[in-house]
Coordinates of C-alpha atoms in Angstrom, one line a residue:
X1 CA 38.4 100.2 126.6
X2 CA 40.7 97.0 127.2
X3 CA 40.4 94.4 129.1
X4 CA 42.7 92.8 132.6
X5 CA 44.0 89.5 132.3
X6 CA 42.8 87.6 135.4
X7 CA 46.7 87.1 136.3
X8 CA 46.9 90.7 136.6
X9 CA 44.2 91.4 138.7
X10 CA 44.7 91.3 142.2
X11 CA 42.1 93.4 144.2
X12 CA 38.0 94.1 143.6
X13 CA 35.9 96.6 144.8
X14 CA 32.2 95.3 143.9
X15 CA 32.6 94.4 139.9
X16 CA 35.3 96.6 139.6
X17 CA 39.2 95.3 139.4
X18 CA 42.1 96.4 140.1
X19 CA 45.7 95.6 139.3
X20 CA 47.5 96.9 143.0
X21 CA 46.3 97.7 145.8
X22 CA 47.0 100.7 145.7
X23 CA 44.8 101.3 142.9
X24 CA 41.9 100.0 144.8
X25 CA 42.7 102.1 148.2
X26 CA 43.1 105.3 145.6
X27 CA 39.5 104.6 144.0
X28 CA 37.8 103.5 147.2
X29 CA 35.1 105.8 148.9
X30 CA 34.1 105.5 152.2
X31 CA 32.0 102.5 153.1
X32 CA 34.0 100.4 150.5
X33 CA 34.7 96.7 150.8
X34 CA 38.3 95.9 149.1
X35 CA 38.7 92.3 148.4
X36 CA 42.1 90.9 148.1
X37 CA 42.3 88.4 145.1
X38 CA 45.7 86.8 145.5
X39 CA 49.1 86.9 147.5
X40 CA 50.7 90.2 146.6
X41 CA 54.1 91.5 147.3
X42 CA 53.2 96.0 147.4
X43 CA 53.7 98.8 149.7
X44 CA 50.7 101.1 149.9
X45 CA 49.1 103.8 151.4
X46 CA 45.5 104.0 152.5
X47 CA 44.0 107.5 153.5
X48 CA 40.0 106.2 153.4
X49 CA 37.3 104.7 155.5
X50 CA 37.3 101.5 153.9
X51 CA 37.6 97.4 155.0
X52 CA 40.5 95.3 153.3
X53 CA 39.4 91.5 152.8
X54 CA 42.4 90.0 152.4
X55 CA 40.2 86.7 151.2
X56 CA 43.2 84.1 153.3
X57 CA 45.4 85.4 151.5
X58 CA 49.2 87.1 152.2
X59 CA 50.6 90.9 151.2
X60 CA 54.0 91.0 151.8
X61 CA 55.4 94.5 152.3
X62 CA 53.1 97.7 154.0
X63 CA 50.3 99.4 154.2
X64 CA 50.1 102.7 155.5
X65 CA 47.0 103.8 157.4
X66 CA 46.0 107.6 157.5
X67 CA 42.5 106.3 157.4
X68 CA 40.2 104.3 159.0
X69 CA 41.2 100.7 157.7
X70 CA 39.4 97.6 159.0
X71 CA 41.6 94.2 158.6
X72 CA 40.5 90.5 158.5
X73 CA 40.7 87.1 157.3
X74 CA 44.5 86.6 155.8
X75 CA 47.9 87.5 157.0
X76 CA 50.5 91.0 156.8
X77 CA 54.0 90.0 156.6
X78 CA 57.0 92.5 156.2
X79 CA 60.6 90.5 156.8
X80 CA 62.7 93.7 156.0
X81 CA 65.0 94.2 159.2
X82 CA 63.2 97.8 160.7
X83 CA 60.1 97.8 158.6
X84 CA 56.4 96.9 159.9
X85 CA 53.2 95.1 157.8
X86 CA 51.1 98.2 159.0
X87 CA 52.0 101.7 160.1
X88 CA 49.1 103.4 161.5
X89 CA 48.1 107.2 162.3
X90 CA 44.9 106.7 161.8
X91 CA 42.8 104.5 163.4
X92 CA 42.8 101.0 162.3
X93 CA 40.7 97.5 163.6
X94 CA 42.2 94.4 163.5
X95 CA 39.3 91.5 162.8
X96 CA 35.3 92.3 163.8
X97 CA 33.6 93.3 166.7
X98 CA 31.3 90.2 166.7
X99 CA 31.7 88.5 170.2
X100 CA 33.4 86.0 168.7
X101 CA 37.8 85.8 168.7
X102 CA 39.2 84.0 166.0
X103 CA 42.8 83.6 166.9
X104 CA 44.2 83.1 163.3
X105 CA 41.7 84.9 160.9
X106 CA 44.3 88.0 161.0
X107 CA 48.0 88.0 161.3
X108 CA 50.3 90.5 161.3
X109 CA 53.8 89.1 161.3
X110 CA 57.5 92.0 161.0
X111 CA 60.3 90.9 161.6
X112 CA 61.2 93.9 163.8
X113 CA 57.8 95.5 164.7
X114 CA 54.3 93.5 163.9
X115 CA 52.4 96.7 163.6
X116 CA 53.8 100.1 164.3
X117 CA 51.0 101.9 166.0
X118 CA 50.6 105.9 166.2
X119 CA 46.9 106.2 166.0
X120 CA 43.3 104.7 167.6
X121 CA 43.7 100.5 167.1
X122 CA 41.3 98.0 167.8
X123 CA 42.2 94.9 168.2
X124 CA 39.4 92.0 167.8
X125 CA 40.4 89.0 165.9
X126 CA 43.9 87.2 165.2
X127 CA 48.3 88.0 166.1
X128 CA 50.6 90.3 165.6
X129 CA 54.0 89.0 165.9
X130 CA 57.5 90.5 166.1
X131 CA 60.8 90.9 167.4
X132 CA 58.5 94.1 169.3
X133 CA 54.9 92.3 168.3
X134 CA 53.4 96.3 168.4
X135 CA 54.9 99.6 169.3
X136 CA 52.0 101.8 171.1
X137 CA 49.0 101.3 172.5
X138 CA 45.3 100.3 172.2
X139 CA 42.4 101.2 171.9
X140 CA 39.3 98.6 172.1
X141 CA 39.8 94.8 172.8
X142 CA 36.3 92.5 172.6
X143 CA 34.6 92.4 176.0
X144 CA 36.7 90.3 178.9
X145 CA 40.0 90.5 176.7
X146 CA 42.8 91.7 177.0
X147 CA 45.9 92.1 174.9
X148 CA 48.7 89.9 176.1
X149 CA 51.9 89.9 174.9
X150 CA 53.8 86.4 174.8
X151 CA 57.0 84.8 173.6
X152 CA 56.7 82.4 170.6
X153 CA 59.4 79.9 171.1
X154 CA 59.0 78.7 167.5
X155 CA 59.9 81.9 165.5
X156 CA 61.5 83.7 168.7
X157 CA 60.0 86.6 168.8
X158 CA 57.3 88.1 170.6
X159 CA 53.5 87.1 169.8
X160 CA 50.6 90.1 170.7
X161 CA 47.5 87.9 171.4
X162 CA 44.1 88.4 173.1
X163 CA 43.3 86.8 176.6
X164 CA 40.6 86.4 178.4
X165 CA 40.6 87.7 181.8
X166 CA 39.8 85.7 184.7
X167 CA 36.4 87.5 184.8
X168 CA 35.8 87.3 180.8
X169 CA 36.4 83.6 181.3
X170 CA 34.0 83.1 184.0
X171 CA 31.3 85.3 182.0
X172 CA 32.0 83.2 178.8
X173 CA 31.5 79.8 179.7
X174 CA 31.2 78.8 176.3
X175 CA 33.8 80.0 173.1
X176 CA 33.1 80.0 169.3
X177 CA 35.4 79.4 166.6
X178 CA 33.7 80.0 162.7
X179 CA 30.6 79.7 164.3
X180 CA 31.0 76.5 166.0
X181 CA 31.0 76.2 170.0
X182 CA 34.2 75.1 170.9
X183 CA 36.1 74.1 174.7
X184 CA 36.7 77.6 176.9
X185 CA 39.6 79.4 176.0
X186 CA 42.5 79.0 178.5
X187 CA 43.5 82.4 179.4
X188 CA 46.8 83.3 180.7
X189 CA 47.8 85.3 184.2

């Protein structure tokens, strides 16, 4: 056997490590938690039912979703003119289905197309921002939420975001963030 240098290593599954992503989607079995170790720069492909940790941290180019690929806690970038942090055909969830939005524990950021979407997506947690912040539609938002596209007059582009509506705000009187009850979120008409 031989050994990884832990500058090599930049995903886990469990005790095992890998040195791409890749290699973890391609050894992942359904069920499977992959934890992201570090910033990466990869494009990669993901055919699995599996979750991708991205442990705050940033992958710079694409994944490719054929699977069923749960998202959360980092950020997807891609700042290649007419390519996209995540193409999905398969069905893909942004953040987790826990009653509780967390604006900025997911971010998907292209600098055409935030997340070029073919398949079933549920968005939960976090952005997606792009000159077009998605292409297609969606599938699940958390209860009195909707998706709302905005402009974001810092990086010019548009900014896909999750709003209450006016009858999820009056049924949530109080908002969480981590946890920690927070003011009501504003939501926008």
């Amino acid at each position: 056997g031989w050994e990884l240098n832990e500058d090599e290593v930049v995903a886990k599954i469990g005790n095992k490590y890998y040195v791409t992503l890749q290699k973890a989607f391609n050894a992942a079995v359904t069920g499977d938690k992959i934890e992201l170790l570090k910033d990466i720069t990869e494009v990669s492909t993901n055919t699995k039912e599996v979750s991708l940790d991205l442990g705050n941290h940033t992958i710079t180019g694409t994944i490719n979703n054929s699977g069923n690929l749960t998202v959360d806690n980092g950020k997807i970038q891609n700042l290649t003119p007419g390519q996209t942090p995540i193409s999905n055909t398969g069905t893909l969830t942004i953040g987790a289905n826990d009653d509780i939005v967390s604006p900025n524990s997911i971010i998907l950021y292209g600098k055409t197309t935030g997340l070029m979407q073919n398949g079933q997506f549920y968005f939960y947690d976090g952005y997606i921002e792009g000159d077009t912040a998605f292409k297609g539609g969606y599938n699940g938002a958390p209860t009195g939420y909707i998706v709302n596209v905005i402009w974001d007059n810092v990086l010019n582009c548009q900014k896909a975001i999750l709003s209450l509506t006016p009858e999820g705000a009056v049924a949530k009187v109080k908002s969480y963030t981590n946890g920690v009850e927070t003011q009501p979120l504003q939501y926008i008409y």
